[in-house]
Short mmCIF file of C-alpha atoms (C1' of nucleotides) in Angstrom, two decimals:
data_model
loop_
_atom_site.label_atom_id
_atom_site.label_comp_id
_atom_site.label_asym_id
_atom_site.label_seq_id
_atom_site.Cartn_x
_atom_site.Cartn_y
_atom_site.Cartn_z
CA MET A 1 26.63 15.12 -62.43
CA THR A 2 27.19 15.70 -66.10
CA GLU A 3 23.99 14.25 -67.63
CA GLU A 4 21.07 16.40 -66.67
CA SER A 5 17.58 15.13 -67.23
CA ASP A 6 15.97 16.45 -70.40
CA ARG A 7 12.91 17.49 -68.45
CA ARG A 8 14.94 19.44 -65.96
CA GLU A 9 16.67 21.27 -68.80
CA GLU A 10 13.35 21.99 -70.51
CA ILE A 11 11.98 23.45 -67.31
CA LEU A 12 15.06 25.62 -66.87
CA GLU A 13 14.75 26.94 -70.41
CA ALA A 14 11.08 27.71 -69.97
CA ALA A 15 11.78 29.34 -66.62
CA LEU A 16 14.41 31.67 -68.11
CA GLU A 17 11.98 32.64 -70.85
CA GLU A 18 9.14 33.28 -68.40
CA PHE A 19 11.18 34.95 -65.67
CA SER A 20 12.91 37.29 -68.10
CA SER A 21 9.77 38.36 -69.90
CA LYS A 22 7.41 38.61 -66.92
CA GLY A 23 9.71 38.91 -63.94
CA PHE A 24 10.00 36.54 -61.01
CA ARG A 25 6.65 37.45 -59.53
CA GLY A 26 4.90 37.85 -62.85
CA ALA A 27 5.84 34.39 -64.04
CA THR A 28 3.71 31.69 -62.43
CA ILE A 29 4.54 28.07 -61.80
CA LYS A 30 1.70 27.13 -64.11
CA SER A 31 2.87 29.36 -66.94
CA ILE A 32 6.36 27.91 -66.64
CA ALA A 33 4.95 24.39 -66.66
CA LYS A 34 2.90 25.20 -69.72
CA ALA A 35 5.88 26.78 -71.50
CA ALA A 36 7.90 23.67 -70.70
CA GLY A 37 5.20 21.49 -72.22
CA ILE A 38 4.25 19.62 -69.08
CA GLN A 39 0.72 19.04 -67.86
CA SER A 40 0.97 19.75 -64.17
CA PRO A 41 2.87 22.30 -62.12
CA ALA A 42 3.40 19.52 -59.61
CA LEU A 43 6.12 18.07 -61.79
CA ILE A 44 8.27 21.15 -61.22
CA TYR A 45 8.31 20.26 -57.52
CA TRP A 46 9.66 16.87 -58.35
CA TYR A 47 12.75 18.40 -59.97
CA PHE A 48 13.00 21.47 -57.76
CA GLN A 49 11.80 20.65 -54.28
CA GLY A 50 12.56 24.16 -53.17
CA GLY A 51 9.80 25.43 -55.42
CA LYS A 52 9.81 28.67 -57.35
CA GLU A 53 12.71 30.13 -55.40
CA GLU A 54 14.99 27.18 -56.06
CA LEU A 55 13.96 27.31 -59.70
CA LEU A 56 15.17 30.91 -59.94
CA GLN A 57 18.45 30.04 -58.26
CA ALA A 58 18.88 27.11 -60.63
CA VAL A 59 18.31 29.33 -63.68
CA LEU A 60 20.91 31.79 -62.45
CA ALA A 61 23.36 29.03 -61.59
CA ARG A 62 22.75 27.43 -64.97
CA HIS A 63 24.13 30.52 -66.71
CA ALA A 64 26.62 31.71 -64.13
CA PRO A 65 29.57 30.72 -66.35
CA VAL A 66 28.19 33.00 -69.06
CA ILE A 67 27.99 35.86 -66.61
CA GLN A 68 31.57 35.34 -65.54
CA ALA A 69 32.81 35.06 -69.11
CA LEU A 70 35.59 37.35 -70.20
CA ARG A 71 38.15 34.63 -69.79
CA HIS A 72 41.31 36.50 -70.56
CA PRO A 73 43.79 34.60 -72.65
CA GLU A 74 47.08 36.12 -71.69
CA THR A 75 47.83 36.50 -75.38
CA LEU A 76 45.67 39.62 -75.37
CA MET A 77 47.91 41.19 -72.77
CA GLU A 78 50.78 41.83 -75.14
CA ARG A 79 48.79 43.04 -78.10
CA PRO A 80 48.37 46.77 -78.61
CA PRO A 81 45.21 48.63 -77.61
CA GLU A 82 44.47 49.62 -81.21
CA GLU A 83 43.72 45.95 -81.76
CA VAL A 84 42.45 44.79 -78.39
CA LEU A 85 40.02 47.55 -77.46
CA PRO A 86 37.89 47.28 -80.61
CA MET A 87 37.79 43.51 -80.09
CA ILE A 88 36.49 43.96 -76.57
CA ALA A 89 33.95 46.54 -77.69
CA ARG A 90 32.70 44.29 -80.48
CA ALA A 91 32.37 41.34 -78.10
CA TYR A 92 30.51 43.52 -75.64
CA LEU A 93 28.03 44.90 -78.14
CA ALA A 94 27.59 41.50 -79.78
CA THR A 95 26.61 40.11 -76.39
CA ALA A 96 24.08 42.91 -75.98
CA ASN A 97 22.58 41.86 -79.31
CA SER A 98 22.26 38.13 -78.56
CA PRO A 99 18.92 36.75 -77.37
CA ILE A 100 20.06 34.57 -74.46
CA PRO A 101 22.30 37.16 -72.81
CA GLN A 102 19.54 39.71 -73.33
CA ARG A 103 17.06 37.54 -71.48
CA LEU A 104 19.61 36.90 -68.78
CA ALA A 105 20.24 40.62 -68.44
CA ARG A 106 16.53 41.33 -68.14
CA LEU A 107 16.18 38.69 -65.45
CA VAL A 108 19.30 39.64 -63.55
CA ILE A 109 18.66 43.38 -63.64
CA GLY A 110 15.07 42.93 -62.56
CA GLU A 111 16.04 40.75 -59.64
CA ALA A 112 19.14 42.73 -58.68
CA LEU A 113 16.87 45.73 -58.08
CA ARG A 114 15.15 43.89 -55.21
CA ARG A 115 17.62 41.24 -54.07
CA PRO A 116 20.92 42.41 -52.64
CA GLU A 117 22.46 38.94 -53.10
CA VAL A 118 21.80 39.05 -56.83
CA ALA A 119 23.15 42.58 -57.05
CA ASP A 120 26.23 41.45 -55.21
CA MET A 121 26.70 38.51 -57.55
CA VAL A 122 26.45 40.77 -60.59
CA ALA A 123 28.89 43.23 -59.10
CA LYS A 124 31.49 40.70 -58.01
CA ARG A 125 31.28 38.01 -60.67
CA GLY A 126 30.56 40.34 -63.53
CA ALA A 127 31.44 43.97 -63.17
CA VAL A 128 34.39 43.78 -60.80
CA ARG A 129 36.03 40.98 -62.79
CA GLY A 130 35.56 42.77 -66.07
CA LEU A 131 36.91 46.01 -64.69
CA TRP A 132 39.80 44.22 -63.06
CA PHE A 133 40.82 42.64 -66.35
CA LEU A 134 40.57 45.91 -68.23
CA LYS A 135 42.52 47.72 -65.54
CA THR A 136 45.25 45.10 -65.59
CA TYR A 137 45.49 45.25 -69.35
CA LEU A 138 45.61 49.04 -69.44
CA GLU A 139 48.27 49.11 -66.71
CA HIS A 140 50.37 46.69 -68.67
CA GLN A 141 50.08 48.88 -71.75
CA VAL A 142 51.21 51.85 -69.67
CA GLU A 143 54.25 49.88 -68.57
CA LEU A 144 55.00 49.05 -72.20
CA GLY A 145 54.91 52.77 -72.96
CA ARG A 146 51.98 52.45 -75.33
CA LEU A 147 49.72 54.56 -73.13
CA ARG A 148 50.68 57.47 -70.97
CA PRO A 149 50.55 56.97 -67.19
CA HIS A 150 47.16 57.59 -65.63
CA ASP A 151 44.60 56.18 -63.17
CA THR A 152 43.57 52.92 -64.83
CA ARG A 153 40.70 52.36 -62.37
CA SER A 154 39.09 55.35 -63.99
CA SER A 155 40.00 54.62 -67.60
CA ALA A 156 38.71 51.05 -67.32
CA ARG A 157 35.33 52.38 -66.19
CA ALA A 158 35.35 55.06 -68.87
CA LEU A 159 36.23 52.57 -71.60
CA ILE A 160 33.49 50.06 -70.88
CA GLY A 161 31.06 52.84 -70.03
CA MET A 162 31.43 54.43 -73.45
CA PHE A 163 29.58 51.46 -74.92
CA VAL A 164 26.87 51.14 -72.30
CA PRO A 165 24.41 53.61 -73.85
CA GLN A 166 24.70 51.86 -77.19
CA ALA A 167 24.30 48.43 -75.55
CA VAL A 168 21.28 49.59 -73.59
CA GLY A 169 19.84 50.90 -76.83
CA ASP A 170 20.39 47.53 -78.47
CA ALA A 171 18.87 45.52 -75.69
CA PHE A 172 16.25 47.66 -73.99
CA LEU A 173 15.55 50.98 -75.64
CA PRO A 174 15.34 50.60 -79.42
CA ALA A 175 13.99 54.15 -79.58
CA LEU A 176 17.40 55.38 -78.51
CA LYS A 177 19.30 54.02 -81.51
CA GLU A 178 16.51 54.99 -83.86
CA SER A 179 16.83 58.59 -82.74
CA ASP A 180 20.06 59.19 -84.66
CA GLY A 181 20.88 55.90 -86.34
CA LEU A 182 24.42 55.58 -85.03
CA THR A 183 25.66 52.07 -85.83
CA ASP A 184 27.74 49.94 -83.47
CA GLU A 185 30.78 50.03 -85.75
CA GLU A 186 30.65 53.79 -86.18
CA HIS A 187 30.46 54.20 -82.43
CA ILE A 188 33.32 51.81 -81.80
CA GLY A 189 35.54 53.63 -84.29
CA THR A 190 34.86 57.12 -83.02
CA SER A 191 34.84 56.50 -79.30
CA ILE A 192 37.89 54.25 -79.18
CA GLY A 193 39.61 56.80 -81.37
CA ILE A 194 38.93 59.49 -78.79
CA PHE A 195 39.97 57.21 -75.95
CA LEU A 196 43.27 56.18 -77.50
CA ARG A 197 44.19 59.66 -78.62
CA GLY A 198 43.44 60.85 -75.12
CA LEU A 199 45.84 58.33 -73.64
CA ARG A 200 48.58 58.47 -76.26
CA PRO A 201 52.01 59.14 -74.79
CA GLU A 202 53.40 62.60 -75.42
CA GLY A 203 54.94 63.23 -78.81
CA ILE A 204 53.77 60.06 -80.51
CA THR A 205 51.56 60.22 -83.58
CA ALA A 206 48.96 57.71 -84.66
CA GLU A 207 50.96 56.55 -87.66
CA GLY A 208 54.12 56.18 -85.64
CA ALA A 209 52.30 54.08 -83.08
CA GLU A 210 50.83 51.74 -85.63
CA LYS A 211 54.17 51.09 -87.23
CA ALA A 212 56.01 50.68 -83.97
CA TRP A 213 53.56 48.16 -82.49
CA GLY A 214 52.61 46.28 -85.61
CA VAL A 215 48.90 46.91 -85.71
CA VAL A 216 47.33 44.36 -88.02
CA GLU A 217 44.32 46.13 -89.37
CA MET B 1 -5.59 72.26 -59.81
CA THR B 2 -2.69 73.49 -57.74
CA GLU B 3 -3.65 72.37 -54.25
CA GLU B 4 -3.47 68.62 -54.04
CA SER B 5 -5.06 66.88 -51.11
CA ASP B 6 -2.57 65.97 -48.39
CA ARG B 7 -3.84 62.43 -48.37
CA ARG B 8 -3.37 62.02 -52.08
CA GLU B 9 0.19 63.26 -51.75
CA GLU B 10 0.85 60.94 -48.81
CA ILE B 11 -0.39 58.00 -50.80
CA LEU B 12 1.78 58.95 -53.77
CA GLU B 13 4.84 59.17 -51.54
CA ALA B 14 4.13 55.84 -49.94
CA ALA B 15 3.49 54.30 -53.34
CA LEU B 16 6.85 55.48 -54.70
CA GLU B 17 8.57 54.04 -51.64
CA GLU B 18 6.76 50.72 -51.94
CA PHE B 19 6.89 50.37 -55.71
CA SER B 20 10.59 51.19 -55.87
CA SER B 21 11.63 48.84 -53.11
CA LYS B 22 9.33 45.92 -53.92
CA GLY B 23 8.36 46.45 -57.54
CA PHE B 24 4.89 47.00 -58.94
CA ARG B 25 3.74 43.45 -58.32
CA GLY B 26 5.61 43.07 -55.06
CA ALA B 27 4.03 46.12 -53.49
CA THR B 28 0.45 45.47 -52.39
CA ILE B 29 -2.38 47.92 -52.02
CA LYS B 30 -2.47 47.06 -48.34
CA SER B 31 1.24 47.67 -47.82
CA ILE B 32 0.94 51.02 -49.59
CA ALA B 33 -2.04 51.93 -47.43
CA LYS B 34 -0.12 50.96 -44.33
CA ALA B 35 2.94 52.95 -45.41
CA ALA B 36 0.69 55.94 -46.05
CA GLY B 37 -0.71 55.63 -42.55
CA ILE B 38 -4.28 54.88 -43.51
CA GLN B 39 -6.39 52.11 -42.07
CA SER B 40 -8.08 50.68 -45.09
CA PRO B 41 -6.93 50.01 -48.65
CA ALA B 42 -10.36 51.11 -49.77
CA LEU B 43 -9.37 54.72 -49.29
CA ILE B 44 -6.86 54.41 -52.11
CA TYR B 45 -9.77 53.72 -54.44
CA TRP B 46 -11.40 56.93 -53.40
CA TYR B 47 -8.40 58.92 -54.66
CA PHE B 48 -7.42 56.64 -57.53
CA GLN B 49 -10.51 55.03 -58.99
CA GLY B 50 -8.36 53.22 -61.52
CA GLY B 51 -6.82 51.20 -58.73
CA LYS B 52 -3.24 50.04 -58.55
CA GLU B 53 -2.54 50.73 -62.20
CA GLU B 54 -3.69 54.35 -62.01
CA LEU B 55 -1.64 54.73 -58.84
CA LEU B 56 1.50 53.70 -60.71
CA GLN B 57 0.75 56.08 -63.55
CA ALA B 58 0.15 58.87 -61.05
CA VAL B 59 3.49 58.22 -59.34
CA LEU B 60 5.31 58.37 -62.68
CA ALA B 61 3.40 61.48 -63.75
CA ARG B 62 4.14 63.07 -60.39
CA HIS B 63 7.87 62.98 -61.12
CA ALA B 64 7.87 63.31 -64.87
CA PRO B 65 9.35 66.82 -64.72
CA VAL B 66 12.30 65.44 -62.77
CA ILE B 67 12.88 62.81 -65.43
CA GLN B 68 12.90 65.38 -68.17
CA ALA B 69 15.25 67.69 -66.29
CA LEU B 70 18.45 68.78 -67.97
CA ARG B 71 17.01 72.16 -68.79
CA HIS B 72 19.81 73.67 -70.79
CA PRO B 73 20.41 77.31 -70.14
CA GLU B 74 21.91 78.57 -73.36
CA THR B 75 24.64 80.20 -71.32
CA LEU B 76 26.33 76.80 -71.11
CA MET B 77 26.62 76.69 -74.87
CA GLU B 78 29.36 79.28 -75.11
CA ARG B 79 31.44 78.12 -72.19
CA PRO B 80 34.40 75.85 -72.86
CA PRO B 81 34.23 72.07 -72.33
CA GLU B 82 36.91 72.19 -69.63
CA GLU B 83 34.30 73.94 -67.52
CA VAL B 84 31.04 72.51 -68.77
CA LEU B 85 31.81 68.81 -68.93
CA PRO B 86 32.86 68.46 -65.29
CA MET B 87 29.72 70.37 -64.31
CA ILE B 88 27.55 67.94 -66.22
CA ALA B 89 29.40 64.96 -64.79
CA ARG B 90 29.01 66.28 -61.25
CA ALA B 91 25.30 66.91 -61.73
CA TYR B 92 24.88 63.43 -63.15
CA LEU B 93 26.68 61.67 -60.32
CA ALA B 94 25.01 63.85 -57.72
CA THR B 95 21.65 62.75 -59.08
CA ALA B 96 22.74 59.14 -58.83
CA ASN B 97 23.51 59.76 -55.17
CA SER B 98 20.20 61.37 -54.24
CA PRO B 99 17.51 59.27 -52.60
CA ILE B 100 14.44 60.33 -54.59
CA PRO B 101 16.02 59.96 -58.04
CA GLN B 102 17.44 56.63 -56.90
CA ARG B 103 13.98 55.37 -55.96
CA LEU B 104 12.60 56.70 -59.23
CA ALA B 105 15.34 54.96 -61.15
CA ARG B 106 14.64 51.67 -59.40
CA LEU B 107 10.95 51.96 -60.18
CA VAL B 108 11.39 53.11 -63.76
CA ILE B 109 14.04 50.54 -64.63
CA GLY B 110 12.04 47.73 -63.09
CA GLU B 111 8.92 48.68 -65.01
CA ALA B 112 10.71 49.53 -68.25
CA LEU B 113 11.92 45.93 -68.37
CA ARG B 114 8.33 44.69 -68.77
CA ARG B 115 6.39 47.66 -70.11
CA PRO B 116 7.35 48.98 -73.54
CA GLU B 117 5.49 52.27 -72.91
CA VAL B 118 7.63 53.00 -69.87
CA ALA B 119 10.79 52.07 -71.77
CA ASP B 120 9.75 54.39 -74.55
CA MET B 121 9.11 57.22 -72.12
CA VAL B 122 12.54 56.79 -70.57
CA ALA B 123 14.19 56.68 -73.97
CA LYS B 124 12.43 59.68 -75.44
CA ARG B 125 11.96 61.99 -72.47
CA GLY B 126 15.23 61.11 -70.79
CA ALA B 127 17.97 59.55 -72.84
CA VAL B 128 17.26 61.06 -76.25
CA ARG B 129 16.88 64.55 -74.85
CA GLY B 130 20.05 64.30 -72.81
CA LEU B 131 22.03 62.97 -75.74
CA TRP B 132 20.58 65.60 -78.03
CA PHE B 133 21.70 68.39 -75.72
CA LEU B 134 25.18 66.95 -75.37
CA LYS B 135 25.46 66.44 -79.11
CA THR B 136 24.37 69.99 -79.79
CA TYR B 137 26.83 71.38 -77.28
CA LEU B 138 29.73 69.33 -78.62
CA GLU B 139 28.90 70.31 -82.20
CA HIS B 140 28.94 73.94 -81.20
CA GLN B 141 32.33 73.52 -79.59
CA VAL B 142 33.61 71.94 -82.77
CA GLU B 143 32.39 74.96 -84.71
CA LEU B 144 34.18 77.23 -82.27
CA GLY B 145 37.36 75.31 -82.94
CA ARG B 146 37.69 74.12 -79.35
CA LEU B 147 37.26 70.47 -80.31
CA ARG B 148 38.40 68.76 -83.44
CA PRO B 149 35.72 67.66 -85.92
CA HIS B 150 34.23 64.25 -85.22
CA ASP B 151 30.94 62.32 -84.98
CA THR B 152 29.22 63.99 -82.04
CA ARG B 153 26.48 61.36 -81.90
CA SER B 154 29.20 58.99 -80.79
CA SER B 155 31.10 61.32 -78.47
CA ALA B 156 27.90 62.32 -76.68
CA ARG B 157 27.20 58.67 -75.91
CA ALA B 158 30.80 58.07 -74.93
CA LEU B 159 30.86 61.08 -72.62
CA ILE B 160 27.77 60.25 -70.64
CA GLY B 161 28.60 56.55 -70.74
CA MET B 162 31.95 57.09 -69.04
CA PHE B 163 30.08 57.92 -65.85
CA VAL B 164 27.47 55.21 -66.00
CA PRO B 165 29.51 52.51 -64.26
CA GLN B 166 30.28 54.89 -61.43
CA ALA B 167 26.64 55.99 -61.19
CA VAL B 168 25.44 52.40 -61.18
CA GLY B 169 27.95 51.70 -58.44
CA ASP B 170 26.59 54.60 -56.42
CA ALA B 171 22.96 53.66 -56.79
CA PHE B 172 22.77 49.89 -57.20
CA LEU B 173 26.05 48.06 -56.74
CA PRO B 174 27.96 49.42 -53.78
CA ALA B 175 30.31 46.45 -54.06
CA LEU B 176 31.57 47.93 -57.30
CA LYS B 177 32.92 51.12 -55.82
CA GLU B 178 34.23 49.31 -52.78
CA SER B 179 36.31 47.10 -55.02
CA ASP B 180 38.86 49.79 -55.78
CA GLY B 181 37.69 52.87 -53.93
CA LEU B 182 37.69 55.24 -56.90
CA THR B 183 35.93 58.43 -55.85
CA ASP B 184 33.56 60.40 -58.06
CA GLU B 185 35.89 63.38 -58.27
CA GLU B 186 38.90 61.27 -59.20
CA HIS B 187 36.89 59.60 -61.91
CA ILE B 188 35.59 62.89 -63.28
CA GLY B 189 39.08 64.34 -63.45
CA THR B 190 40.72 61.39 -65.14
CA SER B 191 38.02 60.45 -67.62
CA ILE B 192 37.17 63.95 -68.75
CA GLY B 193 40.89 64.53 -69.09
CA ILE B 194 41.14 61.58 -71.46
CA PHE B 195 38.03 62.68 -73.36
CA LEU B 196 39.19 66.27 -73.86
CA ARG B 197 42.72 65.33 -74.80
CA GLY B 198 41.27 62.86 -77.28
CA LEU B 199 39.23 65.61 -78.92
CA ARG B 200 41.72 68.45 -78.73
CA PRO B 201 42.35 70.13 -82.06
CA GLU B 202 45.72 69.36 -83.64
CA GLY B 203 48.68 71.29 -82.37
CA ILE B 204 47.04 72.82 -79.31
CA THR B 205 48.37 72.12 -75.84
CA ALA B 206 46.39 71.98 -72.64
CA GLU B 207 47.98 75.14 -71.25
CA GLY B 208 47.40 77.02 -74.47
CA ALA B 209 43.78 76.03 -74.49
CA GLU B 210 43.16 77.14 -70.93
CA LYS B 211 44.66 80.55 -71.56
CA ALA B 212 42.93 81.03 -74.89
CA TRP B 213 39.44 80.15 -73.60
CA GLY B 214 39.68 81.60 -70.14
CA VAL B 215 39.05 78.52 -68.03
CA VAL B 216 38.15 79.66 -64.55
CA GLU B 217 39.40 76.87 -62.39
"C1'" DT C 1 -29.67 77.47 -30.15
"C1'" DA C 2 -30.94 72.98 -31.54
"C1'" DA C 3 -32.18 69.67 -34.85
"C1'" DC C 4 -31.42 68.45 -39.43
"C1'" DA C 5 -29.48 67.20 -43.92
"C1'" DC C 6 -25.87 67.17 -47.09
"C1'" DT C 7 -21.09 66.19 -48.52
"C1'" DG C 8 -16.42 64.56 -48.59
"C1'" DA C 9 -13.50 61.40 -46.27
"C1'" DT C 10 -12.65 56.99 -44.03
"C1'" DT C 11 -13.43 52.41 -42.39
"C1'" DG C 12 -13.98 47.14 -41.72
"C1'" DA C 13 -15.65 43.34 -43.83
"C1'" DA C 14 -16.31 40.68 -47.55
"C1'" DC C 15 -15.97 38.65 -52.59
"C1'" DG C 16 -13.96 36.40 -56.39
"C1'" DA C 17 -9.86 35.31 -58.64
"C1'" DT C 18 -5.29 33.70 -58.62
"C1'" DT C 19 -1.30 31.99 -56.48
"C1'" DA C 20 2.40 28.62 -54.63
"C1'" DG C 21 2.52 24.46 -52.97
"C1'" DT C 22 0.61 19.41 -51.54
"C1'" DC C 23 -1.02 14.82 -52.15
"C1'" DA C 24 -2.53 10.47 -53.47
"C1'" DA C 25 -2.90 7.92 -57.37
"C1'" DG C 26 -1.43 6.22 -61.76
"C1'" DA C 27 1.74 5.07 -66.07
"C1'" DG C 28 5.50 2.59 -67.79
"C1'" DG C 29 9.54 0.19 -67.78
"C1'" DA C 30 13.17 -3.06 -65.52
"C1'" DT D 1 6.90 -5.96 -57.80
"C1'" DC D 2 9.56 -1.83 -57.46
"C1'" DC D 3 11.10 2.56 -58.82
"C1'" DT D 4 11.12 6.80 -61.56
"C1'" DC D 5 8.33 9.95 -63.57
"C1'" DT D 6 3.81 12.29 -64.33
"C1'" DT D 7 -0.80 13.74 -63.49
"C1'" DG D 8 -5.32 16.10 -61.92
"C1'" DA D 9 -7.52 17.61 -58.00
"C1'" DC D 10 -7.11 19.93 -53.92
"C1'" DT D 11 -5.69 23.49 -50.12
"C1'" DA D 12 -4.62 27.52 -47.81
"C1'" DA D 13 -3.19 32.02 -48.36
"C1'" DT D 14 -3.06 36.34 -50.60
"C1'" DC D 15 -4.27 39.51 -53.92
"C1'" DG D 16 -7.06 43.56 -56.01
"C1'" DT D 17 -11.32 45.30 -55.68
"C1'" DT D 18 -16.14 46.39 -54.07
"C1'" DC D 19 -19.55 47.84 -50.85
"C1'" DA D 20 -22.35 49.41 -47.25
"C1'" DA D 21 -21.76 51.86 -43.23
"C1'" DT D 22 -19.80 55.56 -40.47
"C1'" DC D 23 -17.40 59.77 -39.21
"C1'" DA D 24 -16.43 64.83 -39.30
"C1'" DG D 25 -17.54 69.06 -40.77
"C1'" DT D 26 -20.58 72.67 -42.76
"C1'" DG D 27 -24.13 75.02 -43.72
"C1'" DT D 28 -29.65 75.22 -43.33
"C1'" DT D 29 -33.80 75.54 -41.22
"C1'" DA D 30 -37.03 76.03 -37.39
#
DNA sequence: TAACACTGATTGAACGATTAGTCAAGAGGA
DNA sequence: TCCTCTTGACTAATCGTTCAATCAGTGTTA
């Protein structure tokens, strides 16, 4: 259960590479076999009797934990948004800049366009969980009086959404970032600044908030 | 030049339908012919000598004006953000809910993943133009003293990004919106509220702003 | 009017290439 | 010998594309 065959792992790696760059239909069993360094496509059927389809499922399953991610140590819950939100934004944009998650995103997006099950998996395991965590965190901060009361379903979407164009630029449309040269850190600073100021309770200034909640940096 | 053959138009329609639902590779010349109501795939080669590839290019070219869109009547420039931003958000989400733009988005996203030229077209004709308009508008509002000074490259991204999760939910991941039932109008109200409050000049209240700038609704 | 030819539009059948998947046989240890 | 792993050769189907033939009009000529 724990020890996977080396060959199987090699095939899965090659399949992710091929599927993500060429798409499910564009990648052929032979090209995957070649990329995995094996002589015959027949060997793939020894490890994945279900053929190409099972291979795709196995690749997705192989990285499902990564997709889930965003394990939320409850420690974050108590820390103030001035600290937590930039952390989340940095983690998000860092993911968009890493090769494996990029390939996974290419594969998953491409397949989600045609396969409702994949779209559903993305929505439920990825998006809904992420939004649920953000919403819970923001609600808790409202209860603590650090943010003014509002609809956290909406603010959770708005918060993560603010970084989507930049992430898409990183991962898929380099021309977008080149157009004005906005760096990730600049964007994080400005947009979280707007977000927090927009949700600051009445009559509280930035300096007062930092002192009251013990912001580290 | 103006009068296109009916048949050619029928084939283009069928091709958009097929390409967007099955992808470029997934859609076959025969299935497109069938969807267009013609008996033989050979007819497609009479109208598009370049074959399947030219057919794809023709479908994209057919709707290029729609992709550009966002013609910006200068009248918008002078009107206050309390009016303009919800208008933009509504137009954006309405587009995400319309069938033809949805199909186009499916096709374009799917192809942009594998074809750098398509990705570049999306970035330059779509994203960069849209961001440039928003940035210009926001800068102008800063000059008018209706928003406090800030990096408008970042706020333009943040603004349009806030609606991306909702738009994606509309067009691709229905499970996302079902998860908490947030409506488009609720989201527009809350998130633009946060955005505007976050960018309000120092010492100006919401009521004061509305009276000073003559917000209609 | 009738026969004809020309042109654009449409068809069914076929070709060659490529694909996912199969199979029997072999290699190499235990 | 037995079992796991690996291979090259093969199959059956499907794909994009080509091609010769045909159809429907539309003048043109006798």
